[in-house]
CSV table of C-alpha atoms in Angstrom, one decimal:
chain,number,residue,atom,x,y,z
A,30,UNK,CA,58.4,118.9,157.0
A,31,UNK,CA,57.4,120.5,153.6
A,32,UNK,CA,57.4,123.9,155.1
A,33,UNK,CA,61.2,123.1,156.2
A,34,UNK,CA,62.1,122.0,152.7
A,35,UNK,CA,60.5,125.0,151.3
A,36,UNK,CA,62.2,127.3,153.8
A,37,UNK,CA,65.7,125.7,152.9
A,38,UNK,CA,65.1,125.9,149.3
A,39,UNK,CA,64.0,129.4,148.8
A,40,UNK,CA,65.9,132.2,146.9
A,41,UNK,CA,68.3,134.6,148.6
A,42,UNK,CA,66.0,137.4,148.4
A,43,UNK,CA,63.3,135.4,150.2
A,44,UNK,CA,65.5,134.2,152.8
A,45,UNK,CA,66.5,137.7,153.4
A,46,UNK,CA,63.0,138.6,153.9
A,47,UNK,CA,62.5,135.8,156.2
A,48,UNK,CA,65.8,136.8,158.2
A,49,UNK,CA,64.4,140.4,158.7
A,50,UNK,CA,61.1,139.0,160.0
A,51,UNK,CA,62.9,136.9,162.6
A,52,UNK,CA,65.0,140.1,163.4
A,53,UNK,CA,61.8,142.1,163.9
A,54,UNK,CA,60.3,139.3,165.9
A,55,UNK,CA,63.4,139.3,168.1
A,56,UNK,CA,63.1,142.8,168.9
A,57,UNK,CA,59.5,142.8,169.6
A,58,UNK,CA,60.1,139.7,171.9
A,59,UNK,CA,62.8,141.7,173.7
A,60,UNK,CA,60.6,144.7,174.5
A,61,UNK,CA,58.0,142.3,175.9
A,62,UNK,CA,60.3,140.7,178.1
A,63,UNK,CA,61.7,144.1,179.2
A,64,UNK,CA,58.1,145.2,180.1
A,65,UNK,CA,57.8,141.7,182.2
A,66,UNK,CA,61.3,142.4,183.7
A,67,UNK,CA,60.1,145.9,184.8
A,68,UNK,CA,56.9,144.6,186.4
A,69,UNK,CA,58.8,142.0,188.3
A,70,UNK,CA,61.4,144.6,189.4
A,71,UNK,CA,58.8,147.2,190.6
A,72,UNK,CA,55.8,145.6,192.0
A,73,UNK,CA,54.7,148.7,193.6
A,74,UNK,CA,54.2,150.4,190.1
A,75,UNK,CA,51.8,148.5,188.1
A,76,UNK,CA,50.5,151.4,186.1
A,77,UNK,CA,54.0,152.1,184.8
A,78,UNK,CA,54.7,148.5,183.8
A,79,UNK,CA,51.3,148.4,182.2
A,80,UNK,CA,52.1,151.5,180.3
A,81,UNK,CA,55.4,149.8,178.9
A,82,UNK,CA,53.2,146.7,177.8
A,83,UNK,CA,50.8,148.9,176.0
A,84,UNK,CA,53.7,150.7,174.1
A,85,UNK,CA,54.8,147.3,172.7
A,86,UNK,CA,51.5,147.1,171.0
A,87,UNK,CA,53.1,149.3,167.9
A,88,UNK,CA,56.2,147.2,167.5
A,89,UNK,CA,53.9,143.8,167.4
A,90,UNK,CA,51.6,145.4,165.1
A,91,UNK,CA,54.5,146.5,162.7
A,92,UNK,CA,56.0,143.3,163.1
A,93,UNK,CA,52.8,141.4,162.2
A,94,UNK,CA,52.2,143.8,159.0
A,95,UNK,CA,55.7,143.0,157.9
A,96,UNK,CA,55.4,139.4,158.2
A,97,UNK,CA,52.0,139.3,156.3
A,98,UNK,CA,53.9,141.3,153.4
A,99,UNK,CA,56.8,138.9,153.3
A,100,UNK,CA,54.5,136.0,153.1
A,101,UNK,CA,52.5,137.5,150.2
A,102,UNK,CA,55.7,137.7,148.1
A,103,UNK,CA,57.1,134.3,148.7
A,104,UNK,CA,56.8,132.3,145.5
A,105,UNK,CA,57.2,128.9,147.1
A,106,UNK,CA,53.7,129.1,148.3
A,107,UNK,CA,52.0,130.7,145.5
A,108,UNK,CA,49.2,128.7,143.8
A,109,UNK,CA,50.2,127.3,140.5
A,110,UNK,CA,48.4,124.8,138.0
A,111,UNK,CA,48.8,121.2,138.8
A,112,UNK,CA,49.7,121.5,142.3
A,113,UNK,CA,46.2,120.6,143.6
A,114,UNK,CA,46.5,117.0,141.9
A,115,UNK,CA,49.4,116.6,144.5
A,116,UNK,CA,47.5,117.7,147.5
A,117,UNK,CA,48.7,121.2,147.4
A,118,UNK,CA,45.8,123.3,146.9
A,119,UNK,CA,45.2,127.0,148.1
A,120,UNK,CA,44.4,125.9,151.6
A,121,UNK,CA,47.5,123.8,151.9
A,122,UNK,CA,49.7,126.5,150.5
A,123,UNK,CA,48.3,128.9,153.1
A,124,UNK,CA,49.0,126.4,155.8
A,125,UNK,CA,52.5,126.2,154.7
A,126,UNK,CA,52.9,129.9,154.4
A,127,UNK,CA,51.5,130.3,158.1
A,128,UNK,CA,53.9,127.6,159.4
A,129,UNK,CA,57.0,129.2,157.7
A,130,UNK,CA,55.9,132.5,159.2
A,131,UNK,CA,55.6,130.8,162.6
A,132,UNK,CA,58.9,129.3,162.4
A,133,UNK,CA,60.7,132.6,161.3
A,134,UNK,CA,58.9,134.6,164.6
A,135,UNK,CA,59.8,131.6,166.7
A,136,UNK,CA,63.4,131.7,165.8
A,137,UNK,CA,63.3,135.4,166.6
A,138,UNK,CA,61.6,134.9,170.0
A,139,UNK,CA,64.2,132.2,171.0
A,140,UNK,CA,67.0,134.7,170.0
A,141,UNK,CA,65.2,137.6,172.2
A,142,UNK,CA,65.0,135.0,175.2
A,143,UNK,CA,68.7,134.3,174.9
A,144,UNK,CA,69.9,137.9,174.7
A,145,UNK,CA,67.4,138.8,177.7
A,146,UNK,CA,68.9,136.1,179.7
A,147,UNK,CA,72.6,137.1,178.8
A,148,UNK,CA,71.7,140.7,180.0
A,149,UNK,CA,70.3,139.1,183.2
A,150,UNK,CA,73.3,137.4,183.9
A,151,UNK,CA,71.7,134.0,184.0
A,152,UNK,CA,74.0,132.6,181.4
A,153,UNK,CA,77.3,134.0,181.9
A,154,UNK,CA,77.3,136.5,184.6
A,155,UNK,CA,75.9,140.0,184.5
A,156,UNK,CA,77.5,142.1,181.4
A,157,UNK,CA,78.6,145.8,181.4
A,158,UNK,CA,79.2,145.6,185.1
A,159,UNK,CA,75.3,145.5,186.1
A,160,UNK,CA,74.7,148.7,184.3
A,161,UNK,CA,71.3,149.2,182.7
A,162,UNK,CA,69.5,146.5,184.8
A,163,UNK,CA,66.5,148.3,186.0
A,164,UNK,CA,64.2,146.5,183.3
A,165,UNK,CA,65.9,143.2,183.5
A,166,UNK,CA,64.8,142.3,187.2
A,167,UNK,CA,68.4,140.6,187.8
A,168,UNK,CA,68.6,138.3,190.5
A,169,UNK,CA,65.0,137.8,190.5
A,170,UNK,CA,63.4,134.4,188.9
A,171,UNK,CA,61.2,134.7,186.0
A,172,UNK,CA,57.7,133.2,185.8
A,173,UNK,CA,57.9,130.6,183.2
A,174,UNK,CA,54.2,131.0,182.1
A,175,UNK,CA,54.3,134.8,181.5
A,176,UNK,CA,57.5,134.5,179.8
A,177,UNK,CA,56.2,131.7,177.3
A,178,UNK,CA,52.9,133.6,177.0
A,179,UNK,CA,54.9,136.7,175.8
A,180,UNK,CA,57.2,135.0,173.6
A,181,UNK,CA,54.4,133.2,171.8
A,182,UNK,CA,52.6,136.5,171.3
A,183,UNK,CA,54.5,137.5,168.0
A,184,UNK,CA,54.4,133.9,166.2
A,185,UNK,CA,50.9,133.3,167.0
A,186,UNK,CA,49.8,136.8,165.8
A,187,UNK,CA,51.9,136.6,162.6
A,188,UNK,CA,50.8,133.1,161.9
A,189,UNK,CA,47.1,133.9,162.4
A,190,UNK,CA,47.3,137.1,160.3
A,191,UNK,CA,49.1,135.5,157.5
A,192,UNK,CA,46.6,132.6,157.4
A,193,UNK,CA,43.8,135.2,157.3
A,194,UNK,CA,45.5,137.4,154.6
A,195,UNK,CA,46.3,134.5,152.5
A,196,UNK,CA,42.9,132.3,152.9
A,197,UNK,CA,41.4,130.9,149.6
A,198,UNK,CA,38.6,133.0,148.5
A,199,UNK,CA,36.0,131.3,146.5
A,200,UNK,CA,34.1,133.1,143.7
A,201,UNK,CA,30.9,134.8,144.4
A,202,UNK,CA,28.1,133.2,142.6
A,203,UNK,CA,25.8,135.2,140.7
A,204,UNK,CA,22.3,135.3,142.1
A,205,UNK,CA,20.8,135.7,138.8
A,206,UNK,CA,22.2,132.7,137.4
A,207,UNK,CA,22.0,130.5,140.5
A,208,UNK,CA,21.0,127.0,139.7
A,209,UNK,CA,19.4,124.5,141.9
A,210,UNK,CA,19.5,120.6,141.5
A,211,UNK,CA,16.3,118.5,141.8
A,212,UNK,CA,15.7,114.8,141.6
A,213,UNK,CA,12.5,113.5,139.9
A,214,UNK,CA,10.9,110.3,138.8
A,215,UNK,CA,13.2,110.4,135.7
A,216,UNK,CA,16.6,111.6,136.9
A,217,UNK,CA,18.1,115.1,138.0
A,218,UNK,CA,17.2,118.3,136.5
A,219,UNK,CA,18.4,121.8,137.1
A,220,UNK,CA,16.5,125.1,137.0
A,221,UNK,CA,18.0,128.4,137.1
A,222,UNK,CA,16.7,131.3,139.5
A,223,UNK,CA,16.2,133.9,136.6
A,224,UNK,CA,13.3,133.2,134.4
A,225,UNK,CA,13.3,133.9,130.7
A,226,UNK,CA,10.2,134.7,128.9
A,227,UNK,CA,8.6,132.8,126.2
A,228,UNK,CA,10.5,132.3,123.0
A,229,UNK,CA,13.5,134.5,124.5
A,230,UNK,CA,15.9,131.4,123.6
A,231,UNK,CA,15.4,131.0,120.0
A,232,UNK,CA,14.7,134.5,119.2
A,233,UNK,CA,16.9,135.8,116.4
A,234,UNK,CA,20.3,137.0,117.4
A,235,UNK,CA,19.8,136.2,121.1
A,236,UNK,CA,22.8,133.6,121.0
A,237,UNK,CA,25.1,135.3,118.3
A,238,UNK,CA,26.8,138.0,120.4
A,239,UNK,CA,28.1,136.6,123.6
A,240,UNK,CA,30.2,139.8,124.3
A,241,UNK,CA,27.6,141.0,126.6
A,242,UNK,CA,28.3,138.3,129.0
A,243,UNK,CA,32.1,137.9,128.3
A,244,UNK,CA,33.3,136.4,125.3
A,245,UNK,CA,34.3,132.5,125.2
A,246,UNK,CA,37.4,130.7,124.2
A,247,UNK,CA,37.2,127.6,121.9
A,248,UNK,CA,37.2,125.3,125.0
A,249,UNK,CA,34.0,127.0,126.3
A,250,UNK,CA,35.8,129.0,129.0
A,251,UNK,CA,35.0,132.6,129.4
A,252,UNK,CA,37.5,134.8,128.5
A,253,UNK,CA,39.3,137.3,130.7
A,254,UNK,CA,39.1,141.2,130.0
A,255,UNK,CA,42.7,141.1,128.5
A,256,UNK,CA,41.9,138.2,126.1
A,257,UNK,CA,38.7,139.9,125.1
A,258,UNK,CA,40.6,143.0,124.3
A,259,UNK,CA,43.0,141.1,121.9
A,260,UNK,CA,40.2,139.4,120.2
A,261,UNK,CA,38.6,142.9,119.7
A,262,UNK,CA,41.7,144.4,118.3
A,263,UNK,CA,42.3,141.3,116.1
A,264,UNK,CA,38.8,141.7,114.7
A,265,UNK,CA,39.2,145.5,114.0
A,266,UNK,CA,42.6,144.8,112.4
A,267,UNK,CA,41.0,142.2,110.0
A,268,UNK,CA,37.9,144.8,109.3
A,269,UNK,CA,40.7,147.4,108.4
A,270,UNK,CA,42.6,145.2,106.0
A,271,UNK,CA,39.5,143.5,104.3
A,272,UNK,CA,40.4,140.0,105.7
A,273,UNK,CA,37.7,137.5,106.4
A,274,UNK,CA,37.5,136.6,110.0
A,275,UNK,CA,35.0,135.5,112.7
A,276,UNK,CA,33.1,138.7,112.3
A,277,UNK,CA,32.3,138.3,108.7
A,278,UNK,CA,28.7,137.6,109.4
A,279,UNK,CA,28.4,140.2,111.9
A,280,UNK,CA,26.5,143.3,111.1
A,281,UNK,CA,28.6,146.2,109.5
A,282,UNK,CA,28.6,149.9,110.0
A,283,UNK,CA,28.2,152.9,107.8
A,284,UNK,CA,31.7,152.4,106.4
A,285,UNK,CA,31.4,149.0,105.6
A,286,UNK,CA,33.5,147.5,108.7
A,287,UNK,CA,32.3,145.4,111.4
A,288,UNK,CA,30.7,147.2,114.5
A,289,UNK,CA,33.6,148.0,117.0
A,290,UNK,CA,33.3,145.9,120.1
A,291,UNK,CA,33.8,147.8,123.3
A,292,UNK,CA,36.3,146.0,125.4
A,293,UNK,CA,36.0,145.6,129.1
A,294,UNK,CA,38.3,147.7,131.1
A,295,UNK,CA,41.0,146.3,133.2
A,296,UNK,CA,40.1,145.5,136.8
A,297,UNK,CA,41.3,147.8,139.4
A,298,UNK,CA,42.3,150.9,137.1
A,299,UNK,CA,38.8,152.8,136.9
A,300,UNK,CA,38.0,152.4,140.4
A,301,UNK,CA,39.3,154.8,143.0
A,302,UNK,CA,39.8,153.7,146.6
A,303,UNK,CA,37.2,155.0,148.6
A,304,UNK,CA,39.1,155.9,151.7
A,305,UNK,CA,40.6,159.4,150.7
A,306,UNK,CA,37.6,161.2,152.2
A,307,UNK,CA,37.5,159.1,155.4
A,308,UNK,CA,41.4,159.7,155.8
A,309,UNK,CA,40.9,163.3,155.3
A,310,UNK,CA,38.0,163.6,157.9
A,311,UNK,CA,39.9,161.5,160.5
A,312,UNK,CA,43.3,163.5,160.0
A,313,UNK,CA,41.4,166.7,160.4
A,314,UNK,CA,39.6,165.3,163.6
A,315,UNK,CA,43.0,164.2,165.1
A,316,UNK,CA,44.4,167.8,164.4
A,317,UNK,CA,41.3,169.4,166.0
A,318,UNK,CA,41.6,167.0,169.2
A,319,UNK,CA,45.4,168.1,169.4
A,320,UNK,CA,44.6,171.8,169.3
A,321,UNK,CA,41.7,171.5,171.7
A,322,UNK,CA,43.8,169.5,174.2
A,323,UNK,CA,46.5,171.9,174.1
A,324,UNK,CA,44.2,174.4,176.1
A,325,UNK,CA,44.4,172.0,179.1
A,326,UNK,CA,47.3,171.1,181.2
A,327,UNK,CA,50.5,172.6,182.1
A,328,UNK,CA,53.0,170.1,180.3
A,329,UNK,CA,52.6,167.9,177.3
A,330,UNK,CA,52.7,164.8,179.3
A,331,UNK,CA,49.7,166.0,181.3
A,332,UNK,CA,47.7,166.0,178.1
A,333,UNK,CA,46.6,162.6,177.0
A,334,UNK,CA,44.2,164.0,174.5
A,335,UNK,CA,47.1,165.4,172.4
A,336,UNK,CA,48.5,162.0,172.2
A,337,UNK,CA,44.9,160.7,171.1
A,338,UNK,CA,44.8,163.2,168.4
A,339,UNK,CA,48.2,162.4,167.3
A,340,UNK,CA,47.2,158.7,166.8
A,341,UNK,CA,44.1,160.0,164.9
A,342,UNK,CA,46.0,162.0,162.7
A,343,UNK,CA,48.7,159.0,162.1
A,344,UNK,CA,45.3,156.8,161.2
A,345,UNK,CA,43.8,159.4,159.0
A,346,UNK,CA,47.0,159.7,157.0
A,347,UNK,CA,47.3,156.0,156.5
A,348,UNK,CA,43.7,155.8,155.4
A,349,UNK,CA,44.3,158.5,152.9
A,350,UNK,CA,47.5,156.8,151.4
A,351,UNK,CA,45.8,154.6,148.7
A,352,UNK,CA,43.4,157.3,147.7
A,353,UNK,CA,46.6,159.9,147.3
A,354,UNK,CA,48.4,157.3,145.3
A,355,UNK,CA,45.4,156.9,142.8
A,356,UNK,CA,45.5,160.6,142.6
A,357,UNK,CA,49.2,160.5,141.7
A,358,UNK,CA,48.5,158.3,139.0
A,359,UNK,CA,45.7,160.4,137.5
A,360,UNK,CA,48.1,163.4,137.6
A,361,UNK,CA,50.9,161.5,136.0
A,362,UNK,CA,48.5,160.8,132.9
A,363,UNK,CA,47.1,164.2,132.5
A,364,UNK,CA,48.0,167.2,130.0
A,365,UNK,CA,49.0,165.0,126.8
A,366,UNK,CA,51.0,162.2,128.5
A,367,UNK,CA,53.8,160.3,126.7
A,368,UNK,CA,54.0,156.6,126.6
A,369,UNK,CA,56.3,156.8,129.8
A,370,UNK,CA,54.1,158.8,131.9
A,371,UNK,CA,51.1,156.8,130.7
A,372,UNK,CA,52.6,153.5,131.8
A,373,UNK,CA,53.8,154.8,135.3
A,374,UNK,CA,50.3,156.4,135.9
A,375,UNK,CA,48.5,153.5,134.9
A,376,UNK,CA,50.7,151.2,137.2
A,377,UNK,CA,50.1,153.6,140.1
A,378,UNK,CA,46.3,153.6,139.6
A,379,UNK,CA,46.0,149.9,139.4
A,380,UNK,CA,48.5,149.4,142.3
A,381,UNK,CA,47.0,152.1,144.5
A,382,UNK,CA,45.8,150.0,147.5
A,383,UNK,CA,48.9,147.6,147.3
A,384,UNK,CA,51.4,150.4,147.4
A,385,UNK,CA,49.5,153.4,149.0
A,386,UNK,CA,48.3,151.6,152.1
A,387,UNK,CA,52.0,150.7,153.5
A,388,UNK,CA,53.1,154.1,152.2
A,389,UNK,CA,50.5,155.9,154.0
A,390,UNK,CA,51.7,153.9,157.1
A,391,UNK,CA,55.4,154.9,156.6
A,392,UNK,CA,54.1,158.7,156.4
A,393,UNK,CA,52.0,158.3,159.7
A,394,UNK,CA,54.9,156.5,161.4
A,395,UNK,CA,57.5,159.2,160.3
A,396,UNK,CA,55.3,162.1,161.2
A,397,UNK,CA,54.4,160.7,164.6
A,398,UNK,CA,58.1,159.9,165.4
A,399,UNK,CA,58.9,163.5,164.6
A,400,UNK,CA,56.1,164.7,167.0
A,401,UNK,CA,56.9,162.2,169.8
A,402,UNK,CA,60.4,163.4,169.2
A,403,UNK,CA,59.5,167.1,169.9
A,404,UNK,CA,57.5,166.1,172.8
A,405,UNK,CA,60.3,164.6,174.5
A,406,UNK,CA,62.7,167.6,173.5
A,407,UNK,CA,60.1,170.0,175.0
A,408,UNK,CA,59.9,168.1,178.3
A,409,UNK,CA,63.6,167.7,178.5
A,410,UNK,CA,63.5,164.1,178.6
A,411,UNK,CA,66.3,161.8,177.3
A,412,UNK,CA,65.7,159.1,174.9
A,413,UNK,CA,66.5,155.7,176.4
A,414,UNK,CA,67.6,152.6,174.8
A,415,UNK,CA,64.3,150.6,174.8
A,416,UNK,CA,62.5,153.7,173.3
A,417,UNK,CA,65.2,154.2,170.6
A,418,UNK,CA,64.7,150.4,169.9
A,419,UNK,CA,61.2,150.6,169.6
A,420,UNK,CA,61.1,153.8,167.3
A,421,UNK,CA,63.8,151.9,165.2
A,422,UNK,CA,61.9,148.8,164.9
A,423,UNK,CA,58.6,150.4,164.0
A,424,UNK,CA,60.3,152.4,161.3
A,425,UNK,CA,62.3,149.5,160.0
A,426,UNK,CA,59.4,147.3,159.7
A,427,UNK,CA,57.2,149.9,157.9
A,428,UNK,CA,59.9,151.0,155.6
A,429,UNK,CA,60.7,147.1,154.7
A,430,UNK,CA,56.8,146.6,154.4
A,431,UNK,CA,56.7,149.4,152.0
A,432,UNK,CA,59.6,147.9,149.8
A,433,UNK,CA,58.2,144.3,150.0
A,434,UNK,CA,54.8,145.9,148.9
A,435,UNK,CA,56.9,147.4,145.7
A,436,UNK,CA,58.4,143.8,145.0
A,437,UNK,CA,54.9,142.4,145.0
A,438,UNK,CA,53.7,145.0,142.6
A,439,UNK,CA,56.8,144.2,140.2
A,440,UNK,CA,55.9,140.5,140.4
A,441,UNK,CA,52.3,141.1,139.7
A,442,UNK,CA,53.4,143.0,136.5
A,443,UNK,CA,56.2,140.8,135.3
A,444,UNK,CA,54.0,139.8,132.5
A,445,UNK,CA,53.2,143.3,131.3
A,446,UNK,CA,57.0,144.2,131.3
A,447,UNK,CA,58.0,141.2,129.4
A,448,UNK,CA,55.2,142.1,126.7
A,449,UNK,CA,56.8,145.5,126.5
A,450,UNK,CA,60.2,144.1,125.9
A,451,UNK,CA,58.9,141.8,123.3
A,452,UNK,CA,57.3,144.5,121.6
A,453,UNK,CA,60.6,146.1,121.2
A,454,UNK,CA,60.4,148.6,124.1
A,455,UNK,CA,63.8,149.9,125.3
A,456,UNK,CA,65.2,147.7,128.3
A,457,UNK,CA,65.3,150.9,130.3
A,458,UNK,CA,61.8,151.7,130.0
A,459,UNK,CA,60.7,150.1,133.0
A,460,UNK,CA,63.2,151.2,135.2
A,461,UNK,CA,62.5,154.9,133.9
A,462,UNK,CA,58.8,154.3,134.7
A,463,UNK,CA,59.7,152.9,138.2
A,464,UNK,CA,61.9,156.1,139.0
A,465,UNK,CA,59.2,158.2,137.7
A,466,UNK,CA,56.4,156.6,140.0
A,467,UNK,CA,59.1,157.0,142.9
A,468,UNK,CA,59.6,160.6,142.3
A,469,UNK,CA,55.8,161.4,141.9
A,470,UNK,CA,55.1,159.9,145.1
A,471,UNK,CA,57.9,161.4,147.0
A,472,UNK,CA,56.9,164.8,145.7
A,473,UNK,CA,53.4,164.3,147.0
A,474,UNK,CA,53.9,162.2,150.3
A,475,UNK,CA,57.3,164.3,151.3
A,476,UNK,CA,55.8,167.8,152.0
A,477,UNK,CA,52.5,166.2,153.2
A,478,UNK,CA,54.5,164.3,155.9
A,479,UNK,CA,56.2,167.3,156.9
A,480,UNK,CA,53.2,169.5,157.2
A,481,UNK,CA,51.3,166.9,159.1
A,482,UNK,CA,54.5,166.4,161.6
A,483,UNK,CA,54.4,170.4,161.9
A,484,UNK,CA,50.9,170.6,162.5
A,485,UNK,CA,50.8,167.8,165.2
A,486,UNK,CA,53.9,169.3,166.8
A,487,UNK,CA,52.3,173.0,167.5
A,488,UNK,CA,49.6,171.9,170.0
A,489,UNK,CA,52.2,169.8,171.9
A,490,UNK,CA,54.5,172.7,172.2
A,491,UNK,CA,52.2,175.2,173.7
């Protein structure tokens, strides 16, 4: 009931994303039902029906990926302070998000069933004078268990993926600070795993510098890297102005000012994604497999190795996406950058994994669609309605996932944008930085997609 209330009271943008998830679920469910109809109408060709069902794996994966991205950007199921007291902790919010995704996908599956039954003529007669009923098995009964299983495949997969992606993750305990509690004759006592030498606790200056383990606030809570950086900057400003502060008793340098404190770096900025070498290796291996497969067989359809190489090339391009996005951020900040380039490059480096992964998937899908289109053109085959629906579904889901990831990155940096505006930056600065990031990514990934698509098409055309 709470999931239904959150669904009704969501913002229009959230409702639009859920409607798109339902639409993608309807398209995938319709393709699965068409594969079932082909198996019922052609009992003597089980291999062709199995191949049609296997091709439905790509739309299913794209739909689930888009459902997870849409669930991440839902502000109604985001953990907030005070909700745990009402029984809405991280686990409960995760369950609500999974239930909402299951409801949207179930709506799409029901729509797909209604459209499929209408085209079969089970509701109001056969439309279009019976044209295109080869994959509908018109006039034959549908097996109920198989129909329900195929329709439940998308909601179950999407809800499980959302629950796995949004599951609450506890902080890993430091093995050097692990405490064990024991109970003796005089009550409970604790002992840490890391032992200290004699006199280490009372040694002069051992407790006067907490910056080595992270500064603490007035309440005793450890400060975040941003708060530590703010405190260090404030202390340096006091030292330059000659004002007394909390660091008045600290040792001073040669100029008489306080010793500068090195602030902790922001998380996710200095660490480059590790998938770039693996992505390049898998991409090269896929192109090599395609080139080797082109030496055997008389027609592209007789070379399954070429299709396997195309899949490997697409996977390699998807793996290399985060690393290439991080590289774009570094290039933006090179050669005496200004404030705009520095801001755009910093955001790209921070959000390399969040933006680069769906961007790599989009490039892989576009290159694969171009190569498959060239394969159909070389064989003289016409693109059927189901093939066109599958291509549009996969492409639309991947592009929608990329746009949703961009919205998620914008939500994650809303505090930084508000701070820039409070400091007096022009209101057009965030938009100009976003346009600069988009242009840089397009300048790198656009030619890369064209090159990979051309290299993947050459072996297939031989």
